[in-house]
């Protein structure tokens, strides 16, 4: 099957409406300067928009939940039974890139997490190019592009009066075959047009990042490693209130806590997103706590993202989405931490 | 598809009191749990939580397992109050365990501290199954005081074995104690082994592991021949939950046993 199709702008709503019949579709909805995902069924046709940059919620929130039951003791339990498969429209590359990390953690390794695996297999991803960026965006500085390269089913690149639609998976191919009435073959001119738009966004974002002046990406792992004993961690952590927002909003953070929950005389195991900035994150029975200061916990976060993941996966545990910068009530800025480490 | 968070039900058949703070739980799982020596399991008290332990029993026994537990935390306190007949859950086994094939035809120095003798008991029972394979096994065991010695009933039996010797010490003696007094590092000397070839296996609290490692390196043992049981708050056991990271490793899936060579250049390994 060919890779590129053309979708008319006026057909987008009908296409999404069709997808919403087979899936629980979530699409971006504008709220102030941000996008939040809302259920397609709740929105009016005129509310269907093309998002310029990434939404507030990371894609991981469709795959693991902040708190969910994973086991009922000594009983068969299938928490992966969900009524309708989920589809998400408007996913940007910072989130797609984080899926490589989430898949590595939950699908690969010794055993796959069955709950994640089922949701991941069922998830339909309709991604789209960034046509702009937020001030906090820095994907290029960690080696990511502001347009999708992998981990999508179909991707929309806007051109005049329509979209170039790229097929990224067999699931996407099936979708296009099923809804072929909306698609025609893309012309080389249309494809070239979408590439020019991509290049323009890359240029604009590069100019913005030049003013931010982050260290080169090839130096990040080395800087974090060599800054292990530096005072930067303490300096940067003075204002941290240990809320965990940076972790929970991060598309790459995956840590969780298994805990037991007893209700109505029935015990269940629950899985809760955990934060490595919480004081008890690394505490063991008996009270020993290797990460017993906030500075050590910040360092641990950076070692995980910029040392562990490059070593184990060949990719940073940061995709440059900038959400943690916006979420932090203490104004701790991942870009500034990386810059401070580079100066030491 | 298998639910990786679901434990197997196990009945507590018997409980042996080892010391005032340490008990051995004799468990019968409803289906066999096959583990290799040095692997760990997550022992769960339904409704309360779970904690990681390395079984202390013979890995060749498939239908039962024993876990020796010190009362130090929330889950272990409740375990210590349980009675025979009570039900717990077991997930696992996890981790790689001891690389016993590397021990064949070698002189083995085994160093235990306190309740750290529990995983080593499982290793010893594995070795005792076929002692012809090993040149000699020497166990060095240190505990805080005579009353803190675990497996008091077993140590004299082990001592009678061929190709095995035992040296014990306590940090502080009492009126009954006639043996050595001093930290375990004080008995780690005058080795009559080929230090280039001998394997040393260490398990105990972090501070003991640290000074034992330094002492054995000083004595001339090779970093690649030192096997250390590392410990952090392993929760999922599968390298997913993130808690037990040690440098580029997860202790739960890449360990819990590491050679000193593997981890000596990592930060804060003794914390």
Coordinates of C-alpha atoms in Angstrom, one line a residue:
Chain A
X1 CA 0.0 0.0 0.0
X2 CA 1.2 3.5 -0.7
X3 CA 2.3 5.7 2.1
X4 CA 0.7 9.1 1.4
X5 CA -2.9 10.1 0.9
X6 CA -4.8 13.4 0.7
X7 CA -7.7 14.3 3.0
X8 CA -9.8 17.4 2.3
X9 CA -10.1 19.8 5.2
X10 CA -13.9 19.7 5.1
X11 CA -13.9 15.9 5.4
X12 CA -11.9 15.8 8.7
X13 CA -15.0 16.0 10.8
X14 CA -16.8 13.2 9.0
X15 CA -13.6 11.0 9.2
X16 CA -13.4 11.5 12.9
X17 CA -17.1 10.9 13.3
X18 CA -16.6 7.5 11.5
X19 CA -13.7 6.6 13.7
X20 CA -15.8 7.5 16.8
X21 CA -18.3 4.8 15.8
X22 CA -15.7 2.0 16.3
X23 CA -13.6 3.8 19.0
X24 CA -13.9 6.0 22.0
X25 CA -12.3 9.0 20.3
X26 CA -10.5 11.8 22.1
X27 CA -9.6 15.0 20.3
X28 CA -7.9 18.2 21.4
X29 CA -10.0 21.1 22.6
X30 CA -8.7 24.6 23.0
X31 CA -8.7 26.0 26.5
X32 CA -6.8 29.3 26.9
X33 CA -3.4 28.7 25.4
X34 CA -3.6 24.9 25.9
X35 CA -5.3 21.9 24.5
X36 CA -7.1 19.3 26.6
X37 CA -8.4 16.0 25.3
X38 CA -12.2 15.7 25.3
X39 CA -14.4 12.9 24.1
X40 CA -15.5 13.5 20.5
X41 CA -19.0 12.6 21.4
X42 CA -19.3 15.6 23.7
X43 CA -18.3 18.1 21.1
X44 CA -20.1 19.9 18.3
X45 CA -18.9 19.7 14.7
X46 CA -17.6 23.3 14.9
X47 CA -15.5 22.5 17.9
X48 CA -13.3 20.1 15.9
X49 CA -10.0 21.8 15.6
X50 CA -6.4 21.1 14.5
X51 CA -4.1 21.6 17.5
X52 CA -0.9 23.6 16.8
X53 CA 1.1 21.9 19.5
X54 CA 0.9 19.2 22.1
X55 CA -2.0 18.9 24.6
X56 CA -1.8 19.2 28.4
X57 CA -2.1 15.4 29.2
X58 CA 0.6 13.1 28.2
X59 CA -0.3 10.1 26.0
X60 CA 0.6 7.7 28.8
X61 CA -2.6 8.6 30.6
X62 CA -4.5 6.6 28.0
X63 CA -2.3 3.5 28.7
X64 CA -1.7 3.5 32.5
X65 CA -4.0 5.3 34.9
X66 CA -3.0 7.4 37.9
X67 CA -4.7 4.9 40.1
X68 CA -6.2 1.5 39.1
X69 CA -6.9 -1.9 40.4
X70 CA -4.5 -4.5 38.9
X71 CA -5.4 -7.6 40.9
X72 CA -8.1 -9.0 43.2
X73 CA -6.5 -11.5 45.5
X74 CA -6.7 -15.1 44.4
X75 CA -9.4 -14.5 41.9
X76 CA -9.3 -14.2 38.2
X77 CA -9.3 -10.6 37.3
X78 CA -9.3 -8.9 33.9
X79 CA -8.8 -5.2 34.3
X80 CA -8.0 -4.9 30.7
X81 CA -11.6 -5.4 29.7
X82 CA -12.6 -2.0 28.3
X83 CA -15.8 -1.4 26.4
X84 CA -14.4 0.3 23.3
X85 CA -10.9 0.7 22.0
X86 CA -9.6 4.2 22.4
X87 CA -8.5 6.5 19.6
X88 CA -6.6 9.8 20.1
X89 CA -6.4 12.5 17.5
X90 CA -3.8 15.3 17.4
X91 CA -1.0 13.4 19.2
X92 CA 2.3 15.2 18.7
X93 CA 5.8 13.8 18.3
X94 CA 7.0 14.4 21.8
X95 CA 4.3 12.0 23.0
X96 CA 4.9 9.5 20.2
X97 CA 8.5 9.5 21.1
X98 CA 7.6 8.8 24.7
X99 CA 5.8 5.7 23.6
X100 CA 9.1 4.0 22.8
X101 CA 10.0 4.5 26.5
X102 CA 6.7 3.4 27.8
X103 CA 6.6 0.3 25.5
X104 CA 10.2 -0.6 26.6
X105 CA 9.1 -0.5 30.3
X106 CA 5.6 -2.1 30.1
X107 CA 5.6 -4.3 27.0
X108 CA 9.2 -5.5 26.9
X109 CA 11.6 -6.8 29.5
X110 CA 11.1 -10.0 31.5
X111 CA 7.3 -10.1 31.1
X112 CA 4.8 -7.8 29.5
X113 CA 2.3 -5.9 31.6
X114 CA -1.0 -7.4 30.3
X115 CA -3.1 -4.3 31.1
X116 CA -0.8 -2.0 29.2
X117 CA -0.3 -4.4 26.3
X118 CA -4.0 -4.7 25.7
X119 CA -4.6 -1.0 25.8
X120 CA -1.6 -0.3 23.6
X121 CA -2.7 -2.8 21.0
X122 CA -6.1 -1.3 20.9
X123 CA -5.0 2.3 20.9
X124 CA -5.5 4.1 17.5
X125 CA -3.2 7.0 17.2
X126 CA -4.0 9.8 14.7
X127 CA -1.0 12.1 15.1
X128 CA -0.4 15.4 13.5
X129 CA 2.5 17.8 12.8
X130 CA 3.2 20.7 15.1
X131 CA 2.5 23.9 13.2
X132 CA 3.7 26.0 16.0
X133 CA 5.3 25.6 19.5
X134 CA 5.0 26.8 23.0
X135 CA 7.7 28.8 24.6
X136 CA 8.5 25.8 26.8
X137 CA 8.9 23.4 23.8
X138 CA 12.5 22.1 23.3
X139 CA 12.1 18.8 21.4
X140 CA 14.9 19.7 18.9
X141 CA 17.3 20.1 21.8
X142 CA 16.9 16.5 22.8
X143 CA 16.9 15.2 19.3
X144 CA 13.2 15.0 18.5
X145 CA 11.5 16.6 15.6
X146 CA 8.2 18.7 15.9
X147 CA 6.6 16.2 13.5
X148 CA 5.9 12.5 13.8
X149 CA 8.5 10.0 12.5
X150 CA 7.2 6.7 14.1
X151 CA 4.8 5.2 16.6
X152 CA 1.7 6.5 14.9
X153 CA -1.1 4.8 12.9
X154 CA -1.8 7.7 10.6
X155 CA -0.4 11.2 10.7
X156 CA -1.9 14.4 9.4
X157 CA 0.4 17.1 7.9
X158 CA -1.6 20.2 7.1
X159 CA -1.4 21.8 3.7
X160 CA -3.6 24.4 2.0
X161 CA -7.2 23.2 2.3
X162 CA -6.4 19.7 3.5
X163 CA -3.9 17.3 4.9
X164 CA -1.3 14.9 3.6
X165 CA -2.0 11.7 5.5
X166 CA 0.9 9.3 6.1
X167 CA 0.3 5.7 7.0
X168 CA 2.5 4.6 9.9
X169 CA 1.3 1.1 10.7
X170 CA -0.8 -1.8 9.5
X171 CA -3.6 -0.6 11.8
X172 CA -3.5 2.7 10.0
X173 CA -3.5 1.0 6.7
X174 CA -6.6 -1.0 7.6
X175 CA -8.3 2.3 8.8
X176 CA -7.6 4.0 5.4
X177 CA -8.9 1.0 3.5
X178 CA -12.0 0.9 5.6
X179 CA -12.7 4.6 5.2
X180 CA -11.3 4.9 1.7
X181 CA -14.1 7.3 0.6
X182 CA -12.3 10.2 2.4
X183 CA -8.8 9.6 0.9
X184 CA -7.2 10.1 -2.5
X185 CA -3.6 9.6 -3.4
X186 CA -1.4 12.5 -2.4
X187 CA 0.4 14.2 -5.2
X188 CA 4.2 14.8 -5.0
X189 CA 3.4 18.5 -4.9
X190 CA 1.2 18.1 -1.8
X191 CA 3.8 16.0 -0.1
X192 CA 6.5 18.5 -1.0
X193 CA 4.2 21.3 0.4
X194 CA 3.8 19.5 3.7
X195 CA 7.6 19.1 4.0
X196 CA 8.1 22.8 3.4
X197 CA 5.7 23.6 6.3
X198 CA 7.7 21.1 8.5
X199 CA 11.0 22.8 7.7
X200 CA 9.5 26.2 8.5
X201 CA 8.5 25.0 12.0
X202 CA 11.9 23.5 12.5
X203 CA 13.5 26.8 11.6
X204 CA 11.3 28.9 13.8
X205 CA 11.8 26.5 16.8
X206 CA 15.5 26.4 16.2
X207 CA 15.6 30.2 16.4
X208 CA 13.6 30.2 19.6
X209 CA 15.9 27.5 21.1
X210 CA 19.0 29.5 20.1
X211 CA 17.8 32.2 22.5
X212 CA 17.2 29.6 25.2
X213 CA 20.8 28.5 24.6
X214 CA 20.6 24.9 25.8
X215 CA 23.7 22.7 25.8
X216 CA 24.2 20.4 22.7
X217 CA 22.3 17.2 23.0
X218 CA 25.4 15.1 22.5
X219 CA 26.8 16.6 25.7
X220 CA 23.7 16.0 28.0
X221 CA 24.6 12.5 29.2
X222 CA 28.2 13.5 29.9
X223 CA 27.1 16.7 31.7
X224 CA 24.7 14.9 33.9
X225 CA 27.2 12.2 34.8
X226 CA 30.1 14.6 35.4
X227 CA 27.8 16.9 37.4
X228 CA 27.0 14.1 39.9
X229 CA 28.8 15.8 42.8
X230 CA 28.0 19.4 41.7
X231 CA 26.1 21.9 43.8
X232 CA 23.6 22.4 41.0
X233 CA 21.2 19.8 42.4
X234 CA 20.9 21.5 45.7
X235 CA 20.7 25.0 44.2
X236 CA 17.9 24.0 41.8
X237 CA 15.9 22.1 44.4
X238 CA 15.7 24.9 47.0
X239 CA 12.1 25.7 45.9
X240 CA 10.8 22.2 45.3
X241 CA 7.6 21.4 47.2
X242 CA 7.7 17.7 46.3
X243 CA 4.3 17.8 44.6
X244 CA 5.3 15.3 41.9
X245 CA 3.7 17.3 39.1
X246 CA 6.8 17.1 36.9
X247 CA 6.6 13.3 37.1
X248 CA 2.9 12.9 36.6
X249 CA 2.7 15.3 33.6
X250 CA 5.9 13.8 32.0
X251 CA 5.1 11.5 29.1
X252 CA 8.3 9.5 29.8
X253 CA 8.0 9.0 33.6
X254 CA 6.7 5.5 34.3
X255 CA 7.4 4.8 37.9
X256 CA 4.5 3.3 39.9
X257 CA 3.8 2.0 43.3
X258 CA 2.0 -1.3 44.1
X259 CA -0.2 -1.0 47.2
X260 CA -3.0 -2.9 48.8
X261 CA -6.4 -1.6 49.3
X262 CA -9.0 -3.2 51.6
X263 CA -12.6 -2.3 51.1
X264 CA -15.8 -4.2 52.0
X265 CA -13.6 -7.0 53.3
X266 CA -12.1 -7.5 49.9
X267 CA -8.4 -6.8 49.3
X268 CA -7.2 -5.6 46.0
X269 CA -3.8 -4.6 44.6
X270 CA -3.7 -1.2 43.2
X271 CA -1.1 0.5 41.0
X272 CA -0.5 4.2 41.5
X273 CA 1.8 6.5 39.5
X274 CA 4.7 7.3 41.8
X275 CA 7.0 10.3 41.9
X276 CA 10.8 10.0 42.5
X277 CA 10.7 13.4 44.2
X278 CA 8.6 12.1 47.1
X279 CA 10.6 11.7 50.2
X280 CA 9.8 8.0 50.6
X281 CA 10.4 7.0 47.0
X282 CA 13.4 4.9 47.8
X283 CA 12.8 4.1 51.4
X284 CA 13.2 0.4 52.4
X285 CA 11.9 -1.6 55.4
X286 CA 13.9 -0.6 58.5
X287 CA 14.0 3.0 57.4
X288 CA 17.1 3.3 55.2
X289 CA 16.5 5.8 52.4
X290 CA 19.2 6.2 49.8
X291 CA 17.5 9.3 48.3
X292 CA 17.0 11.1 51.6
X293 CA 17.5 14.7 50.3
X294 CA 15.6 16.6 47.6
X295 CA 18.9 17.3 45.8
X296 CA 19.6 13.5 45.6
X297 CA 16.1 13.0 44.3
X298 CA 16.5 15.6 41.6
X299 CA 19.8 14.1 40.6
X300 CA 18.2 10.7 40.5
X301 CA 15.5 12.0 38.1
X302 CA 18.1 13.4 35.8
X303 CA 20.4 10.3 36.0
X304 CA 17.3 8.2 35.0
X305 CA 16.4 10.4 32.1
X306 CA 19.8 11.4 30.7
X307 CA 22.0 8.4 31.8
X308 CA 19.9 5.3 32.4
X309 CA 17.7 5.5 29.4
X310 CA 20.5 6.4 26.9
X311 CA 22.5 3.4 28.2
X312 CA 19.5 1.0 28.1
X313 CA 17.4 2.3 25.2
X314 CA 19.6 4.7 23.3
X315 CA 17.1 7.5 23.8
X316 CA 16.7 10.2 26.5
X317 CA 14.0 9.8 29.0
X318 CA 12.9 13.3 28.0
X319 CA 11.2 14.1 24.8
X320 CA 11.4 17.9 25.1
X321 CA 7.6 18.5 25.6
X322 CA 8.3 21.1 28.3
X323 CA 5.2 20.1 30.3
X324 CA 7.2 19.8 33.6
X325 CA 8.3 23.4 33.2
X326 CA 4.7 24.6 33.1
X327 CA 3.6 22.2 35.8
X328 CA 6.2 23.1 38.4
X329 CA 4.8 25.5 41.1
X330 CA 8.4 26.2 42.2
X331 CA 9.5 27.3 38.7
X332 CA 12.2 24.5 38.5
X333 CA 13.1 24.4 34.8
X334 CA 14.6 21.3 33.2
X335 CA 16.3 23.4 30.6
X336 CA 17.9 25.6 33.3
X337 CA 19.1 22.6 35.2
X338 CA 20.8 21.2 32.1
X339 CA 22.3 24.6 31.4
X340 CA 23.6 24.9 34.9
X341 CA 25.2 21.5 34.8
X342 CA 26.9 22.4 31.5
X343 CA 28.5 25.4 33.1
X344 CA 30.0 23.6 36.0
Chain B
X1 CA -2.5 -13.4 29.4
X2 CA -0.8 -13.9 32.7
X3 CA -1.5 -11.2 35.3
X4 CA 2.0 -10.3 36.5
X5 CA 0.7 -8.6 39.6
X6 CA -1.3 -11.7 40.9
X7 CA 0.3 -13.8 43.6
X8 CA 0.0 -17.5 44.2
X9 CA -1.8 -18.4 47.4
X10 CA 0.4 -20.1 50.0
X11 CA -0.4 -21.5 53.5
X12 CA 1.9 -21.0 56.4
X13 CA 2.5 -24.6 57.6
X14 CA 4.9 -23.8 60.4
X15 CA 6.9 -21.0 62.0
X16 CA 10.3 -21.3 63.5
X17 CA 11.5 -18.7 65.9
X18 CA 15.2 -18.1 65.0
X19 CA 15.9 -15.1 67.2
X20 CA 13.7 -12.6 69.2
X21 CA 13.3 -10.6 65.9
X22 CA 13.7 -13.2 63.2
X23 CA 11.3 -16.0 62.2
X24 CA 11.4 -18.7 59.5
X25 CA 8.1 -19.2 57.7
X26 CA 7.5 -22.6 56.2
X27 CA 5.1 -22.1 53.3
X28 CA 3.2 -24.5 51.1
X29 CA 2.0 -22.7 47.9
X30 CA -1.1 -24.1 46.2
X31 CA 1.0 -24.7 43.1
X32 CA 4.8 -25.3 43.0
X33 CA 7.1 -22.2 42.9
X34 CA 10.4 -23.2 41.3
X35 CA 13.2 -20.8 42.2
X36 CA 16.9 -20.8 41.6
X37 CA 19.1 -20.1 44.7
X38 CA 19.5 -16.3 45.1
X39 CA 16.3 -15.4 43.3
X40 CA 13.8 -13.5 45.3
X41 CA 10.0 -13.5 45.7
X42 CA 7.5 -10.9 46.7
X43 CA 5.6 -12.1 49.7
X44 CA 2.2 -10.6 50.1
X45 CA -0.1 -10.1 53.0
X46 CA -3.4 -9.5 51.2
X47 CA -4.9 -6.1 52.1
X48 CA -1.6 -4.9 53.7
X49 CA 1.1 -5.1 51.0
X50 CA 4.1 -7.0 49.9
X51 CA 7.8 -7.1 50.5
X52 CA 10.8 -8.8 48.7
X53 CA 12.6 -11.8 50.3
X54 CA 15.0 -14.4 49.1
X55 CA 13.9 -17.9 50.1
X56 CA 16.2 -19.6 52.6
X57 CA 15.3 -23.2 51.7
X58 CA 16.7 -25.8 49.4
X59 CA 15.9 -24.8 45.8
X60 CA 15.6 -28.5 44.8
X61 CA 12.4 -28.8 47.0
X62 CA 9.7 -27.7 44.7
X63 CA 6.4 -27.9 46.7
X64 CA 7.4 -25.9 49.7
X65 CA 9.6 -23.0 50.5
X66 CA 11.0 -21.3 53.6
X67 CA 11.5 -17.6 54.1
X68 CA 13.4 -16.2 57.0
X69 CA 12.2 -12.8 58.0
X70 CA 13.3 -10.1 60.3
X71 CA 10.7 -7.9 61.9
X72 CA 11.6 -4.5 60.7
X73 CA 8.7 -2.8 58.9
X74 CA 5.0 -2.6 58.2
X75 CA 4.5 -5.9 56.3
X76 CA 7.0 -7.9 58.4
X77 CA 5.4 -6.9 61.7
X78 CA 2.1 -8.3 60.4
X79 CA 3.9 -11.4 59.2
X80 CA 5.4 -11.9 62.6
X81 CA 2.0 -11.9 64.1
X82 CA 0.6 -14.5 61.7
X83 CA 0.0 -18.1 62.8
X84 CA 0.2 -21.5 61.1
X85 CA -2.8 -21.9 58.8
X86 CA -2.8 -18.3 57.8
X87 CA -2.7 -17.5 54.1
X88 CA -0.2 -15.3 52.3
X89 CA 0.6 -14.7 48.6
X90 CA 3.8 -15.3 46.7
X91 CA 4.8 -13.6 43.4
X92 CA 7.9 -14.6 41.6
X93 CA 10.6 -15.7 41.6
X94 CA 12.5 -12.7 40.3
X95 CA 16.0 -11.8 39.4
X96 CA 18.9 -13.9 38.2
X97 CA 20.1 -15.6 41.4
X98 CA 23.5 -17.0 42.1
X99 CA 25.5 -18.0 39.0
X100 CA 26.2 -21.4 40.5
X101 CA 27.8 -22.7 37.3
X102 CA 30.6 -20.2 38.0
X103 CA 31.2 -21.9 41.3
X104 CA 32.0 -25.4 40.0
X105 CA 35.6 -26.6 40.8
X106 CA 36.2 -23.5 42.9
X107 CA 37.0 -22.7 46.5
X108 CA 34.1 -20.8 47.8
X109 CA 34.2 -18.2 50.6
X110 CA 30.8 -17.3 51.8
X111 CA 30.3 -14.4 54.2
X112 CA 27.1 -13.7 55.9
X113 CA 26.0 -10.9 58.3
X114 CA 23.0 -11.2 60.5
X115 CA 19.8 -12.2 58.7
X116 CA 21.9 -12.1 55.5
X117 CA 22.6 -15.7 56.2
X118 CA 19.0 -16.5 55.0
X119 CA 19.7 -16.3 51.2
X120 CA 23.1 -17.9 51.8
X121 CA 21.4 -20.9 53.5
X122 CA 19.5 -21.5 50.3
X123 CA 22.9 -21.3 48.4
X124 CA 24.5 -23.7 50.9
X125 CA 21.7 -26.2 50.6
X126 CA 22.1 -26.0 46.8
X127 CA 25.8 -26.7 47.2
X128 CA 25.3 -29.5 49.7
X129 CA 23.3 -31.3 47.1
X130 CA 26.4 -32.0 45.2
X131 CA 29.6 -31.1 47.1
X132 CA 31.7 -33.1 44.7
X133 CA 31.4 -30.2 42.3
X134 CA 33.2 -27.7 44.6
X135 CA 36.7 -27.7 46.0
X136 CA 35.8 -26.4 49.4
X137 CA 33.1 -24.2 51.0
X138 CA 34.0 -21.9 53.9
X139 CA 31.3 -20.0 55.7
X140 CA 32.2 -16.9 57.7
X141 CA 29.2 -15.6 59.7
X142 CA 29.0 -12.6 61.9
X143 CA 26.0 -11.5 64.0
X144 CA 25.5 -8.7 66.4
X145 CA 25.2 -10.8 69.5
X146 CA 24.9 -14.5 70.4
X147 CA 21.1 -14.2 70.6
X148 CA 21.0 -12.8 67.0
X149 CA 22.5 -15.9 65.5
X150 CA 20.1 -17.5 63.0
X151 CA 19.9 -21.2 62.3
X152 CA 21.5 -22.1 65.6
X153 CA 20.1 -25.6 65.3
X154 CA 21.5 -26.0 61.8
X155 CA 25.1 -24.7 62.2
X156 CA 26.4 -27.7 64.2
X157 CA 25.0 -30.1 61.6
X158 CA 26.6 -28.1 58.7
X159 CA 29.9 -28.1 60.6
X160 CA 30.1 -31.9 60.4
X161 CA 30.1 -31.9 56.6
X162 CA 33.2 -32.7 54.6
X163 CA 34.9 -30.0 52.6
X164 CA 33.1 -27.4 54.7
X165 CA 34.2 -25.2 57.5
X166 CA 32.5 -22.6 59.6
X167 CA 33.9 -19.5 61.4
X168 CA 31.5 -17.4 63.5
X169 CA 31.9 -14.2 65.4
X170 CA 29.7 -11.8 67.2
X171 CA 30.1 -8.0 67.5
X172 CA 29.4 -8.2 71.3
X173 CA 29.5 -11.4 73.4
X174 CA 27.7 -12.2 76.5
X175 CA 28.2 -14.5 79.6
X176 CA 27.4 -17.6 77.6
X177 CA 29.5 -16.9 74.6
X178 CA 32.8 -18.7 74.3
X179 CA 33.6 -17.9 70.6
X180 CA 35.1 -15.0 68.8
X181 CA 34.2 -11.4 69.4
X182 CA 34.6 -8.8 66.7
X183 CA 33.1 -7.6 63.4
X184 CA 32.9 -10.2 60.6
X185 CA 35.8 -8.4 58.8
X186 CA 38.1 -9.5 61.7
X187 CA 37.8 -13.2 60.8
X188 CA 38.4 -12.6 57.1
X189 CA 42.1 -13.3 57.1
X190 CA 44.6 -16.2 56.8
X191 CA 42.8 -17.6 53.8
X192 CA 44.3 -20.9 52.6
X193 CA 42.8 -20.5 49.1
X194 CA 44.0 -19.5 45.7
X195 CA 42.8 -15.8 45.8
X196 CA 43.1 -15.5 42.1
X197 CA 40.5 -18.2 41.6
X198 CA 38.4 -18.4 44.7
X199 CA 34.9 -17.0 44.6
X200 CA 33.5 -15.0 47.5
X201 CA 29.8 -14.6 48.1
X202 CA 28.6 -11.9 50.5
X203 CA 25.2 -11.1 51.9
X204 CA 24.3 -8.9 54.8
X205 CA 23.4 -5.4 55.8
X206 CA 24.8 -2.6 53.5
X207 CA 27.5 -1.4 56.0
X208 CA 28.7 -5.0 56.4
X209 CA 28.7 -5.6 52.7
X210 CA 30.8 -2.5 52.1
X211 CA 33.5 -3.3 54.7
X212 CA 33.6 -7.0 53.8
X213 CA 34.1 -6.1 50.1
X214 CA 36.9 -3.7 50.9
X215 CA 38.5 -6.3 53.2
X216 CA 38.3 -9.1 50.6
X217 CA 39.8 -6.8 47.9
X218 CA 42.6 -5.9 50.4
X219 CA 43.1 -9.6 50.9
X220 CA 43.6 -10.1 47.2
X221 CA 40.3 -11.4 45.9
X222 CA 39.3 -10.3 42.4
X223 CA 36.4 -7.9 41.9
X224 CA 35.0 -10.2 39.3
X225 CA 35.0 -13.1 41.8
X226 CA 33.1 -11.1 44.5
X227 CA 29.3 -11.7 44.4
X228 CA 27.2 -9.2 46.3
X229 CA 23.5 -9.3 47.2
X230 CA 22.3 -5.8 46.5
X231 CA 19.2 -4.4 48.1
X232 CA 16.8 -1.6 47.3
X233 CA 13.1 -1.3 47.5
X234 CA 12.2 -3.8 44.8
X235 CA 8.5 -3.6 44.3
X236 CA 7.3 -5.0 41.0
X237 CA 10.2 -7.4 40.5
X238 CA 10.1 -7.0 36.8
X239 CA 12.1 -3.8 36.0
X240 CA 9.0 -1.7 35.5
X241 CA 8.1 0.2 38.7
X242 CA 11.4 2.0 38.7
X243 CA 12.3 1.9 42.4
X244 CA 15.4 -0.3 42.6
X245 CA 17.5 1.4 39.9
X246 CA 21.3 1.1 40.6
X247 CA 23.1 3.0 37.8
X248 CA 22.2 1.4 34.5
X249 CA 20.7 -1.7 36.3
X250 CA 17.6 -2.6 38.0
X251 CA 18.4 -4.7 41.1
X252 CA 15.2 -6.8 40.6
X253 CA 15.9 -8.0 37.1
X254 CA 19.6 -7.6 36.6
X255 CA 20.5 -8.8 40.2
X256 CA 19.9 -9.0 43.0
X257 CA 23.4 -10.6 42.9
X258 CA 26.1 -8.6 41.2
X259 CA 29.8 -9.0 40.9
X260 CA 31.7 -6.2 42.5
X261 CA 33.3 -5.7 39.0
X262 CA 29.8 -4.9 37.6
X263 CA 29.0 -2.2 40.1
X264 CA 32.2 -0.9 41.5
X265 CA 32.2 2.2 39.3
X266 CA 28.5 3.1 40.0
X267 CA 27.6 5.9 42.4
X268 CA 26.4 5.3 46.0
X269 CA 26.2 1.5 45.8
X270 CA 26.4 1.1 49.6
X271 CA 23.6 3.6 50.4

